[in-house]
mmCIF file of C-alpha atoms in Angstrom:
data_model
loop_
_atom_site.group_PDB
_atom_site.id
_atom_site.type_symbol
_atom_site.label_atom_id
_atom_site.label_comp_id
_atom_site.label_asym_id
_atom_site.label_seq_id
_atom_site.Cartn_x
_atom_site.Cartn_y
_atom_site.Cartn_z
ATOM 1 C CA UNK A 11 18.343 4.524 -38.661
ATOM 2 C CA UNK A 12 21.320 2.198 -39.419
ATOM 3 C CA UNK A 13 23.683 4.712 -38.027
ATOM 4 C CA UNK A 14 22.388 4.127 -34.603
ATOM 5 C CA UNK A 15 24.596 2.384 -31.892
ATOM 6 C CA UNK A 16 23.447 -1.231 -31.622
ATOM 7 C CA UNK A 17 24.348 -2.614 -28.147
ATOM 8 C CA UNK A 18 25.825 -6.080 -28.431
ATOM 9 C CA UNK A 19 23.614 -8.822 -27.002
ATOM 10 C CA UNK A 20 26.342 -9.866 -24.589
ATOM 11 C CA UNK A 21 26.163 -6.445 -23.020
ATOM 12 C CA UNK A 22 22.454 -6.689 -22.447
ATOM 13 C CA UNK A 23 22.850 -10.023 -20.769
ATOM 14 C CA UNK A 24 25.894 -9.159 -18.602
ATOM 15 C CA UNK A 25 23.870 -6.206 -17.397
ATOM 16 C CA UNK A 26 20.671 -8.020 -16.709
ATOM 17 C CA UNK A 27 22.684 -10.764 -14.732
ATOM 18 C CA UNK A 28 24.336 -7.969 -12.576
ATOM 19 C CA UNK A 29 21.211 -6.587 -11.792
ATOM 20 C CA UNK A 30 19.450 -9.781 -10.674
ATOM 21 C CA UNK A 31 22.957 -10.534 -8.533
ATOM 22 C CA UNK A 32 22.984 -7.115 -7.001
ATOM 23 C CA UNK A 33 19.025 -7.622 -6.112
ATOM 24 C CA UNK A 34 20.198 -10.733 -4.229
ATOM 25 C CA UNK A 35 22.959 -8.976 -2.518
ATOM 26 C CA UNK A 36 20.726 -6.174 -1.088
ATOM 27 C CA UNK A 37 18.173 -8.840 0.215
ATOM 28 C CA UNK A 38 21.040 -10.742 1.789
ATOM 29 C CA UNK A 39 22.525 -7.783 3.386
ATOM 30 C CA UNK A 40 19.386 -6.355 4.699
ATOM 31 C CA UNK A 41 19.354 -9.497 7.023
ATOM 32 C CA UNK A 42 22.630 -8.225 8.644
ATOM 33 C CA UNK A 43 22.090 -5.537 11.159
ATOM 34 C CA UNK A 44 24.416 -2.926 10.385
ATOM 35 C CA UNK A 45 22.615 -0.076 12.300
ATOM 36 C CA UNK A 46 21.922 3.132 10.208
ATOM 37 C CA UNK A 47 24.453 2.007 7.633
ATOM 38 C CA UNK A 48 21.816 -0.500 6.337
ATOM 39 C CA UNK A 49 19.989 2.264 4.615
ATOM 40 C CA UNK A 50 22.948 3.858 3.131
ATOM 41 C CA UNK A 51 24.301 0.570 1.808
ATOM 42 C CA UNK A 52 20.679 -0.282 0.333
ATOM 43 C CA UNK A 53 20.700 3.106 -1.347
ATOM 44 C CA UNK A 54 23.975 2.521 -2.705
ATOM 45 C CA UNK A 55 23.136 -0.766 -4.245
ATOM 46 C CA UNK A 56 19.904 0.691 -5.592
ATOM 47 C CA UNK A 57 21.813 3.621 -7.176
ATOM 48 C CA UNK A 58 24.377 1.092 -8.823
ATOM 49 C CA UNK A 59 21.477 -0.818 -10.141
ATOM 50 C CA UNK A 60 19.606 2.174 -11.486
ATOM 51 C CA UNK A 61 22.836 3.462 -13.124
ATOM 52 C CA UNK A 62 23.173 0.211 -15.128
ATOM 53 C CA UNK A 63 19.422 0.571 -16.178
ATOM 54 C CA UNK A 64 19.856 4.245 -17.149
ATOM 55 C CA UNK A 65 23.365 3.909 -19.074
ATOM 56 C CA UNK A 66 22.645 0.615 -20.580
ATOM 57 C CA UNK A 67 19.049 -0.313 -21.002
ATOM 58 C CA UNK A 68 18.043 3.464 -21.664
ATOM 59 C CA UNK A 69 20.969 3.906 -23.960
ATOM 60 C CA UNK A 70 22.302 6.914 -22.023
ATOM 61 C CA UNK A 71 25.875 5.623 -22.495
ATOM 62 C CA UNK A 72 25.788 5.952 -26.309
ATOM 63 C CA UNK A 73 23.220 8.865 -26.440
ATOM 64 C CA UNK A 74 23.850 12.467 -27.016
ATOM 65 C CA UNK A 75 24.523 13.861 -23.629
ATOM 66 C CA UNK A 76 21.753 16.146 -23.664
ATOM 67 C CA UNK A 77 19.487 13.362 -22.683
ATOM 68 C CA UNK A 78 21.858 12.307 -19.651
ATOM 69 C CA UNK A 79 21.813 16.102 -18.753
ATOM 70 C CA UNK A 80 18.092 16.101 -18.679
ATOM 71 C CA UNK A 81 17.986 13.068 -16.471
ATOM 72 C CA UNK A 82 20.550 14.578 -14.010
ATOM 73 C CA UNK A 83 18.674 17.596 -13.902
ATOM 74 C CA UNK A 84 15.629 15.765 -12.784
ATOM 75 C CA UNK A 85 17.746 14.386 -9.856
ATOM 76 C CA UNK A 86 19.194 17.956 -9.037
ATOM 77 C CA UNK A 87 15.655 19.189 -8.709
ATOM 78 C CA UNK A 88 14.663 16.082 -6.281
ATOM 79 C CA UNK A 89 17.665 16.929 -4.345
ATOM 80 C CA UNK A 90 16.624 20.823 -4.037
ATOM 81 C CA UNK A 91 13.087 19.348 -3.121
ATOM 82 C CA UNK A 92 14.301 17.089 -0.359
ATOM 83 C CA UNK A 93 16.697 19.558 1.249
ATOM 84 C CA UNK A 94 14.429 22.401 1.626
ATOM 85 C CA UNK A 95 11.445 20.343 2.642
ATOM 86 C CA UNK A 96 13.665 19.022 5.358
ATOM 87 C CA UNK A 97 14.872 22.182 6.522
ATOM 88 C CA UNK A 98 11.258 22.822 7.558
ATOM 89 C CA UNK A 99 10.333 19.399 8.822
ATOM 90 C CA UNK A 100 13.392 18.481 10.704
ATOM 91 C CA UNK A 101 13.555 21.787 12.836
ATOM 92 C CA UNK A 102 9.889 22.163 13.663
ATOM 93 C CA UNK A 103 10.594 21.040 17.216
ATOM 94 C CA UNK A 104 13.155 23.579 17.802
ATOM 95 C CA UNK A 105 10.624 26.342 17.554
ATOM 96 C CA UNK A 106 8.200 24.719 19.848
ATOM 97 C CA UNK A 107 5.679 24.598 16.861
ATOM 98 C CA UNK A 108 5.542 20.998 16.276
ATOM 99 C CA UNK A 109 2.289 20.590 14.625
ATOM 100 C CA UNK A 110 2.393 16.695 15.081
ATOM 101 C CA UNK A 111 2.421 17.413 18.852
ATOM 102 C CA UNK A 112 -0.305 19.773 18.673
ATOM 103 C CA UNK A 113 -2.578 17.688 16.367
ATOM 104 C CA UNK A 114 -1.545 14.049 16.464
ATOM 105 C CA UNK A 115 -2.155 12.438 13.090
ATOM 106 C CA UNK A 116 -3.542 9.246 14.434
ATOM 107 C CA UNK A 117 -6.706 11.240 15.201
ATOM 108 C CA UNK A 118 -8.644 9.893 12.215
ATOM 109 C CA UNK A 119 -7.340 6.429 12.138
ATOM 110 C CA UNK A 120 -9.854 3.610 13.025
ATOM 111 C CA UNK A 121 -7.881 2.560 16.063
ATOM 112 C CA UNK A 122 -7.694 6.005 17.304
ATOM 113 C CA UNK A 123 -9.502 5.418 20.705
ATOM 114 C CA UNK A 124 -7.311 2.453 21.485
ATOM 115 C CA UNK A 125 -3.867 4.215 21.634
ATOM 116 C CA UNK A 126 -2.746 7.275 23.572
ATOM 117 C CA UNK A 127 -1.913 10.152 21.726
ATOM 118 C CA UNK A 128 1.899 10.545 20.994
ATOM 119 C CA UNK A 129 4.433 13.044 19.501
ATOM 120 C CA UNK A 130 6.518 12.228 16.608
ATOM 121 C CA UNK A 131 8.977 10.328 18.886
ATOM 122 C CA UNK A 132 5.948 7.907 20.452
ATOM 123 C CA UNK A 133 6.020 9.937 23.758
ATOM 124 C CA UNK A 134 2.444 10.335 25.252
ATOM 125 C CA UNK A 135 0.968 13.819 24.773
ATOM 126 C CA UNK A 136 -1.345 15.464 27.516
ATOM 127 C CA UNK A 137 -4.440 16.664 25.551
ATOM 128 C CA UNK A 138 -5.485 19.007 28.204
ATOM 129 C CA UNK A 139 -2.189 21.108 28.351
ATOM 130 C CA UNK A 140 -2.139 21.321 24.713
ATOM 131 C CA UNK A 141 -5.622 22.911 24.678
ATOM 132 C CA UNK A 142 -4.616 25.281 27.322
ATOM 133 C CA UNK A 143 -1.670 26.376 25.001
ATOM 134 C CA UNK A 144 -4.113 27.047 22.154
ATOM 135 C CA UNK A 145 -6.379 29.194 24.541
ATOM 136 C CA UNK A 146 -3.367 31.335 25.181
ATOM 137 C CA UNK A 147 -2.411 31.896 21.610
ATOM 138 C CA UNK A 148 -6.117 33.005 20.917
ATOM 139 C CA UNK A 149 -6.215 35.723 23.656
ATOM 140 C CA UNK B 23 4.431 17.027 -48.321
ATOM 141 C CA UNK B 24 4.866 18.562 -51.741
ATOM 142 C CA UNK B 25 8.373 19.919 -50.997
ATOM 143 C CA UNK B 26 9.520 16.370 -50.031
ATOM 144 C CA UNK B 27 12.602 14.697 -51.713
ATOM 145 C CA UNK B 28 11.225 11.695 -53.302
ATOM 146 C CA UNK B 29 14.186 9.731 -51.538
ATOM 147 C CA UNK B 30 13.166 10.737 -48.053
ATOM 148 C CA UNK B 31 11.214 7.986 -46.065
ATOM 149 C CA UNK B 32 7.576 8.280 -45.602
ATOM 150 C CA UNK B 33 7.761 8.788 -41.813
ATOM 151 C CA UNK B 34 9.927 11.775 -41.927
ATOM 152 C CA UNK B 35 7.811 14.893 -41.120
ATOM 153 C CA UNK B 36 8.415 17.840 -43.420
ATOM 154 C CA UNK B 37 9.502 20.062 -40.409
ATOM 155 C CA UNK B 38 12.527 17.910 -39.807
ATOM 156 C CA UNK B 39 15.809 18.108 -41.684
ATOM 157 C CA UNK B 40 16.401 14.516 -41.817
ATOM 158 C CA UNK B 41 15.330 11.224 -40.048
ATOM 159 C CA UNK B 42 18.261 11.568 -37.566
ATOM 160 C CA UNK B 43 17.226 14.823 -36.472
ATOM 161 C CA UNK B 44 13.612 13.759 -36.301
ATOM 162 C CA UNK B 45 14.723 10.605 -34.093
ATOM 163 C CA UNK B 46 16.904 12.813 -31.730
ATOM 164 C CA UNK B 47 14.282 15.420 -31.186
ATOM 165 C CA UNK B 48 11.659 12.465 -30.242
ATOM 166 C CA UNK B 49 14.290 11.256 -27.769
ATOM 167 C CA UNK B 50 15.004 14.501 -26.025
ATOM 168 C CA UNK B 51 11.223 15.253 -25.764
ATOM 169 C CA UNK B 52 10.910 11.611 -24.131
ATOM 170 C CA UNK B 53 13.687 12.539 -21.477
ATOM 171 C CA UNK B 54 11.686 15.822 -20.865
ATOM 172 C CA UNK B 55 8.927 13.640 -20.009
ATOM 173 C CA UNK B 56 10.825 11.201 -17.940
ATOM 174 C CA UNK B 57 12.144 14.353 -16.026
ATOM 175 C CA UNK B 58 8.400 15.080 -15.169
ATOM 176 C CA UNK B 59 8.096 11.611 -14.100
ATOM 177 C CA UNK B 60 10.863 11.743 -11.696
ATOM 178 C CA UNK B 61 9.461 14.958 -10.331
ATOM 179 C CA UNK B 62 6.119 13.218 -9.976
ATOM 180 C CA UNK B 63 7.582 10.338 -7.934
ATOM 181 C CA UNK B 64 9.819 12.837 -6.180
ATOM 182 C CA UNK B 65 7.092 14.416 -4.192
ATOM 183 C CA UNK B 66 5.937 10.974 -2.881
ATOM 184 C CA UNK B 67 9.784 9.957 -2.063
ATOM 185 C CA UNK B 68 9.980 13.318 -0.072
ATOM 186 C CA UNK B 69 6.687 12.300 1.831
ATOM 187 C CA UNK B 70 8.552 8.973 2.585
ATOM 188 C CA UNK B 71 11.741 10.638 3.683
ATOM 189 C CA UNK B 72 10.022 13.189 5.977
ATOM 190 C CA UNK B 73 7.743 10.546 7.653
ATOM 191 C CA UNK B 74 10.426 7.925 7.876
ATOM 192 C CA UNK B 75 12.458 10.455 9.768
ATOM 193 C CA UNK B 76 9.661 11.575 11.848
ATOM 194 C CA UNK B 77 8.861 7.643 12.839
ATOM 195 C CA UNK B 78 11.940 5.875 12.316
ATOM 196 C CA UNK B 79 10.912 2.915 14.535
ATOM 197 C CA UNK B 80 7.475 2.592 13.092
ATOM 198 C CA UNK B 81 8.787 2.254 9.626
ATOM 199 C CA UNK B 82 11.129 -0.438 10.849
ATOM 200 C CA UNK B 83 8.216 -2.502 12.522
ATOM 201 C CA UNK B 84 5.418 -1.837 9.908
ATOM 202 C CA UNK B 85 7.725 -2.961 7.087
ATOM 203 C CA UNK B 86 7.788 -6.372 8.797
ATOM 204 C CA UNK B 87 4.058 -6.798 7.726
ATOM 205 C CA UNK B 88 5.072 -6.996 3.810
ATOM 206 C CA UNK B 89 6.193 -9.888 2.261
ATOM 207 C CA UNK B 90 9.748 -9.860 1.135
ATOM 208 C CA UNK B 91 9.493 -12.969 -1.003
ATOM 209 C CA UNK B 92 6.714 -11.542 -3.180
ATOM 210 C CA UNK B 93 8.619 -7.998 -3.387
ATOM 211 C CA UNK B 94 11.871 -9.855 -4.450
ATOM 212 C CA UNK B 95 9.905 -12.035 -6.974
ATOM 213 C CA UNK B 96 8.487 -8.920 -8.477
ATOM 214 C CA UNK B 97 11.980 -7.384 -8.616
ATOM 215 C CA UNK B 98 13.384 -10.410 -10.666
ATOM 216 C CA UNK B 99 10.291 -10.186 -12.871
ATOM 217 C CA UNK B 100 10.545 -6.588 -13.260
ATOM 218 C CA UNK B 101 14.351 -6.779 -14.278
ATOM 219 C CA UNK B 102 13.659 -9.653 -16.725
ATOM 220 C CA UNK B 103 11.012 -7.475 -18.325
ATOM 221 C CA UNK B 104 13.392 -4.830 -18.740
ATOM 222 C CA UNK B 105 15.970 -7.231 -20.272
ATOM 223 C CA UNK B 106 13.131 -8.609 -22.789
ATOM 224 C CA UNK B 107 12.196 -4.779 -23.905
ATOM 225 C CA UNK B 108 15.802 -4.141 -24.571
ATOM 226 C CA UNK B 109 16.034 -7.121 -26.657
ATOM 227 C CA UNK B 110 13.003 -6.336 -28.648
ATOM 228 C CA UNK B 111 14.621 -3.035 -29.536
ATOM 229 C CA UNK B 112 17.844 -4.878 -30.330
ATOM 230 C CA UNK B 113 15.903 -7.577 -32.603
ATOM 231 C CA UNK B 114 14.153 -4.779 -34.503
ATOM 232 C CA UNK B 115 17.483 -3.060 -34.978
ATOM 233 C CA UNK B 116 18.653 -6.243 -36.741
ATOM 234 C CA UNK B 117 15.255 -6.118 -38.639
ATOM 235 C CA UNK B 118 14.315 -9.409 -36.851
ATOM 236 C CA UNK B 119 10.552 -8.771 -36.662
ATOM 237 C CA UNK B 120 9.701 -12.404 -35.390
ATOM 238 C CA UNK B 121 12.169 -12.097 -32.351
ATOM 239 C CA UNK B 122 11.321 -8.703 -31.517
ATOM 240 C CA UNK B 123 7.421 -9.487 -31.335
ATOM 241 C CA UNK B 124 8.316 -12.502 -29.272
ATOM 242 C CA UNK B 125 10.310 -10.348 -26.790
ATOM 243 C CA UNK B 126 7.423 -7.720 -26.746
ATOM 244 C CA UNK B 127 5.059 -10.417 -25.953
ATOM 245 C CA UNK B 128 7.485 -11.805 -23.121
ATOM 246 C CA UNK B 129 7.613 -8.311 -21.643
ATOM 247 C CA UNK B 130 3.903 -7.984 -21.555
ATOM 248 C CA UNK B 131 3.495 -11.405 -19.809
ATOM 249 C CA UNK B 132 6.298 -10.398 -17.304
ATOM 250 C CA UNK B 133 4.223 -7.165 -16.591
ATOM 251 C CA UNK B 134 0.921 -9.302 -16.096
ATOM 252 C CA UNK B 135 2.857 -11.249 -13.688
ATOM 253 C CA UNK B 136 4.153 -8.337 -11.711
ATOM 254 C CA UNK B 137 0.494 -7.050 -11.184
ATOM 255 C CA UNK B 138 -0.798 -10.475 -10.392
ATOM 256 C CA UNK B 139 1.736 -10.690 -7.471
ATOM 257 C CA UNK B 140 0.935 -7.095 -6.518
ATOM 258 C CA UNK B 141 -2.750 -8.070 -6.732
ATOM 259 C CA UNK B 142 -2.101 -10.802 -4.079
ATOM 260 C CA UNK B 143 -0.304 -8.624 -1.872
ATOM 261 C CA UNK B 144 -3.028 -5.863 -2.002
ATOM 262 C CA UNK B 145 -5.826 -8.366 -1.516
ATOM 263 C CA UNK B 146 -4.279 -9.827 1.635
ATOM 264 C CA UNK B 147 -3.712 -6.271 3.036
ATOM 265 C CA UNK B 148 -7.352 -5.509 2.105
ATOM 266 C CA UNK B 149 -8.307 -8.561 4.032
ATOM 267 C CA UNK B 150 -6.600 -7.993 7.306
ATOM 268 C CA UNK B 151 -7.147 -4.110 7.098
ATOM 269 C CA UNK B 152 -3.380 -2.893 6.546
ATOM 270 C CA UNK B 153 -4.797 0.142 4.746
ATOM 271 C CA UNK B 154 -4.034 3.809 4.194
ATOM 272 C CA UNK B 155 -4.948 6.559 6.677
ATOM 273 C CA UNK B 156 -8.391 6.221 8.399
ATOM 274 C CA UNK B 157 -9.225 2.886 6.575
ATOM 275 C CA UNK B 158 -6.442 1.269 8.783
ATOM 276 C CA UNK B 159 -7.892 -1.329 11.185
ATOM 277 C CA UNK B 160 -5.292 -3.951 11.738
ATOM 278 C CA UNK B 161 -4.772 -4.800 15.324
ATOM 279 C CA UNK B 162 -2.818 -7.967 15.197
ATOM 280 C CA UNK B 163 -0.260 -8.988 18.010
ATOM 281 C CA UNK B 164 2.600 -8.062 15.539
ATOM 282 C CA UNK B 165 1.324 -4.337 15.321
ATOM 283 C CA UNK B 166 -0.026 -3.679 18.648
ATOM 284 C CA UNK B 167 2.807 -1.534 19.624
ATOM 285 C CA UNK B 168 3.236 0.468 16.483
ATOM 286 C CA UNK B 169 2.849 4.100 16.513
ATOM 287 C CA UNK B 170 1.017 5.414 13.340
ATOM 288 C CA UNK B 171 1.448 2.416 11.172
ATOM 289 C CA UNK B 172 -1.313 4.028 8.885
ATOM 290 C CA UNK B 173 1.034 6.676 7.767
ATOM 291 C CA UNK B 174 3.430 3.775 6.588
ATOM 292 C CA UNK B 175 0.450 2.098 4.645
ATOM 293 C CA UNK B 176 -0.532 5.400 3.184
ATOM 294 C CA UNK B 177 2.792 5.943 1.672
ATOM 295 C CA UNK B 178 2.988 2.315 0.616
ATOM 296 C CA UNK B 179 -0.361 2.338 -1.137
ATOM 297 C CA UNK B 180 0.107 5.663 -2.929
ATOM 298 C CA UNK B 181 3.675 4.879 -4.052
ATOM 299 C CA UNK B 182 3.442 1.265 -5.295
ATOM 300 C CA UNK B 183 -0.187 2.188 -6.450
ATOM 301 C CA UNK B 184 1.169 4.989 -8.873
ATOM 302 C CA UNK B 185 3.823 2.615 -9.839
ATOM 303 C CA UNK B 186 1.593 -0.145 -10.606
ATOM 304 C CA UNK B 187 -0.470 2.373 -12.646
ATOM 305 C CA UNK B 188 2.554 2.884 -14.739
ATOM 306 C CA UNK B 189 2.949 -0.886 -15.344
ATOM 307 C CA UNK B 190 -0.590 -0.959 -16.456
ATOM 308 C CA UNK B 191 0.046 1.831 -18.842
ATOM 309 C CA UNK B 192 3.190 0.367 -19.982
ATOM 310 C CA UNK B 193 1.099 -2.751 -20.793
ATOM 311 C CA UNK B 194 -1.279 -0.883 -22.903
ATOM 312 C CA UNK B 195 1.699 0.853 -24.910
ATOM 313 C CA UNK B 196 3.490 -2.557 -25.144
ATOM 314 C CA UNK B 197 0.423 -4.344 -26.441
ATOM 315 C CA UNK B 198 0.155 -1.417 -29.244
ATOM 316 C CA UNK B 199 3.880 -2.116 -29.929
ATOM 317 C CA UNK B 200 3.156 -5.923 -30.666
ATOM 318 C CA UNK B 201 0.354 -4.823 -32.913
ATOM 319 C CA UNK B 202 2.524 -2.210 -34.789
ATOM 320 C CA UNK B 203 5.559 -4.641 -35.113
ATOM 321 C CA UNK B 204 3.526 -7.414 -36.175
ATOM 322 C CA UNK B 205 1.827 -5.348 -38.787
ATOM 323 C CA UNK B 206 5.078 -4.210 -40.143
ATOM 324 C CA UNK B 207 4.864 -0.631 -39.215
ATOM 325 C CA UNK B 208 8.261 -0.710 -37.211
ATOM 326 C CA UNK B 209 11.487 -1.955 -38.884
ATOM 327 C CA UNK B 210 15.256 -1.148 -38.466
ATOM 328 C CA UNK B 211 14.680 2.151 -40.471
ATOM 329 C CA UNK B 212 12.023 3.251 -38.170
ATOM 330 C CA UNK B 213 11.372 1.892 -34.498
ATOM 331 C CA UNK B 214 11.347 5.364 -32.700
ATOM 332 C CA UNK B 215 8.106 4.289 -30.810
ATOM 333 C CA UNK B 216 9.675 1.345 -29.491
ATOM 334 C CA UNK B 217 12.799 3.210 -28.274
ATOM 335 C CA UNK B 218 10.521 5.829 -26.476
ATOM 336 C CA UNK B 219 8.161 3.155 -24.933
ATOM 337 C CA UNK B 220 11.431 1.119 -24.148
ATOM 338 C CA UNK B 221 12.831 4.297 -21.993
ATOM 339 C CA UNK B 222 9.391 4.326 -20.326
ATOM 340 C CA UNK B 223 9.386 0.819 -19.503
ATOM 341 C CA UNK B 224 12.965 1.112 -17.964
ATOM 342 C CA UNK B 225 11.887 4.025 -15.695
ATOM 343 C CA UNK B 226 9.280 1.864 -14.311
ATOM 344 C CA UNK B 227 11.831 -0.633 -13.438
ATOM 345 C CA UNK B 228 14.353 1.977 -12.104
ATOM 346 C CA UNK B 229 11.619 3.209 -9.821
ATOM 347 C CA UNK B 230 10.893 -0.283 -8.378
ATOM 348 C CA UNK B 231 14.561 -0.619 -7.835
ATOM 349 C CA UNK B 232 14.178 2.221 -5.315
ATOM 350 C CA UNK B 233 10.799 1.283 -3.752
ATOM 351 C CA UNK B 234 11.634 -2.415 -3.251
ATOM 352 C CA UNK B 235 14.632 -1.670 -0.419
ATOM 353 C CA UNK B 236 12.598 1.302 0.602
ATOM 354 C CA UNK B 237 9.421 -0.592 1.559
ATOM 355 C CA UNK B 238 10.580 -4.281 1.833
ATOM 356 C CA UNK B 239 14.126 -4.217 3.272
ATOM 357 C CA UNK B 240 14.199 -1.682 5.991
ATOM 358 C CA UNK B 241 16.462 -2.184 9.036
#
């Protein structure tokens, strides 16, 4: 096993210090209001940190590239998973089939009785008009 | 084992050509396992993405019920444990058994600290009723206006819970590594189990790197 790459100690320490520094940065940045850009920046910093962990701590940088390929494939499958799911969940309202409106998910929570029924955007939902719809569907 | 070359090391299985092929095969299989792990968490990340896009304001408000300091502390603890895990492998590569065991013990302790902090967070949430789904009962003034906060806590508990389970399993594996290394079973010639468990442990760190900003640092 002596032919395996041995990462120098200095590299490990620099990577760990960078990870701790970036953790601080991401907390600091989260207190600044950048609107929707906050989440983009947070995910960018997280991805830089994740890359440092994968390439240096998990030794992908020095490994045979088949291991990196396997890892990137898992991320690709994740991308497909997200995309296809969101093609459904993001456009349900367009068809007038929003199941969240028909059957609000706060129904089973302990505080159900204390809150008005709402749709996904927090607008109140009229229970009776909804039931009327269901009746029409059945006949 | 009768066909074995007397020069070949005892850890070499007869169906491998040489130790390097055996090592590379183990590592590739480990990455196949990591792929399944990423996909397991992918399902939960998709749930997070879908519900956050449905309830953007609720996520921002509900996350304020989490303790950023504890989350940051756990981030620091887990990154440090990743470093000590990497150094345990570095030490065994240099045949420094004593340092390797020391680093593994440190990793184990950091994992324990992580779960300890997580326990403090969980027990507080159990006390006030910030729980998943129908068990949610928290009606504090900072939550009165929240629309479906129990969805946020369902996702929070399942994702951090599954991650915590990985930390616990990792601790078991690291405990076994401490035993094997101390016993002299792992050396610079053969440390495959430590490398594999190391990859697993860094994956646990990697997932937390995303969980931390997604739950504690929204908006």
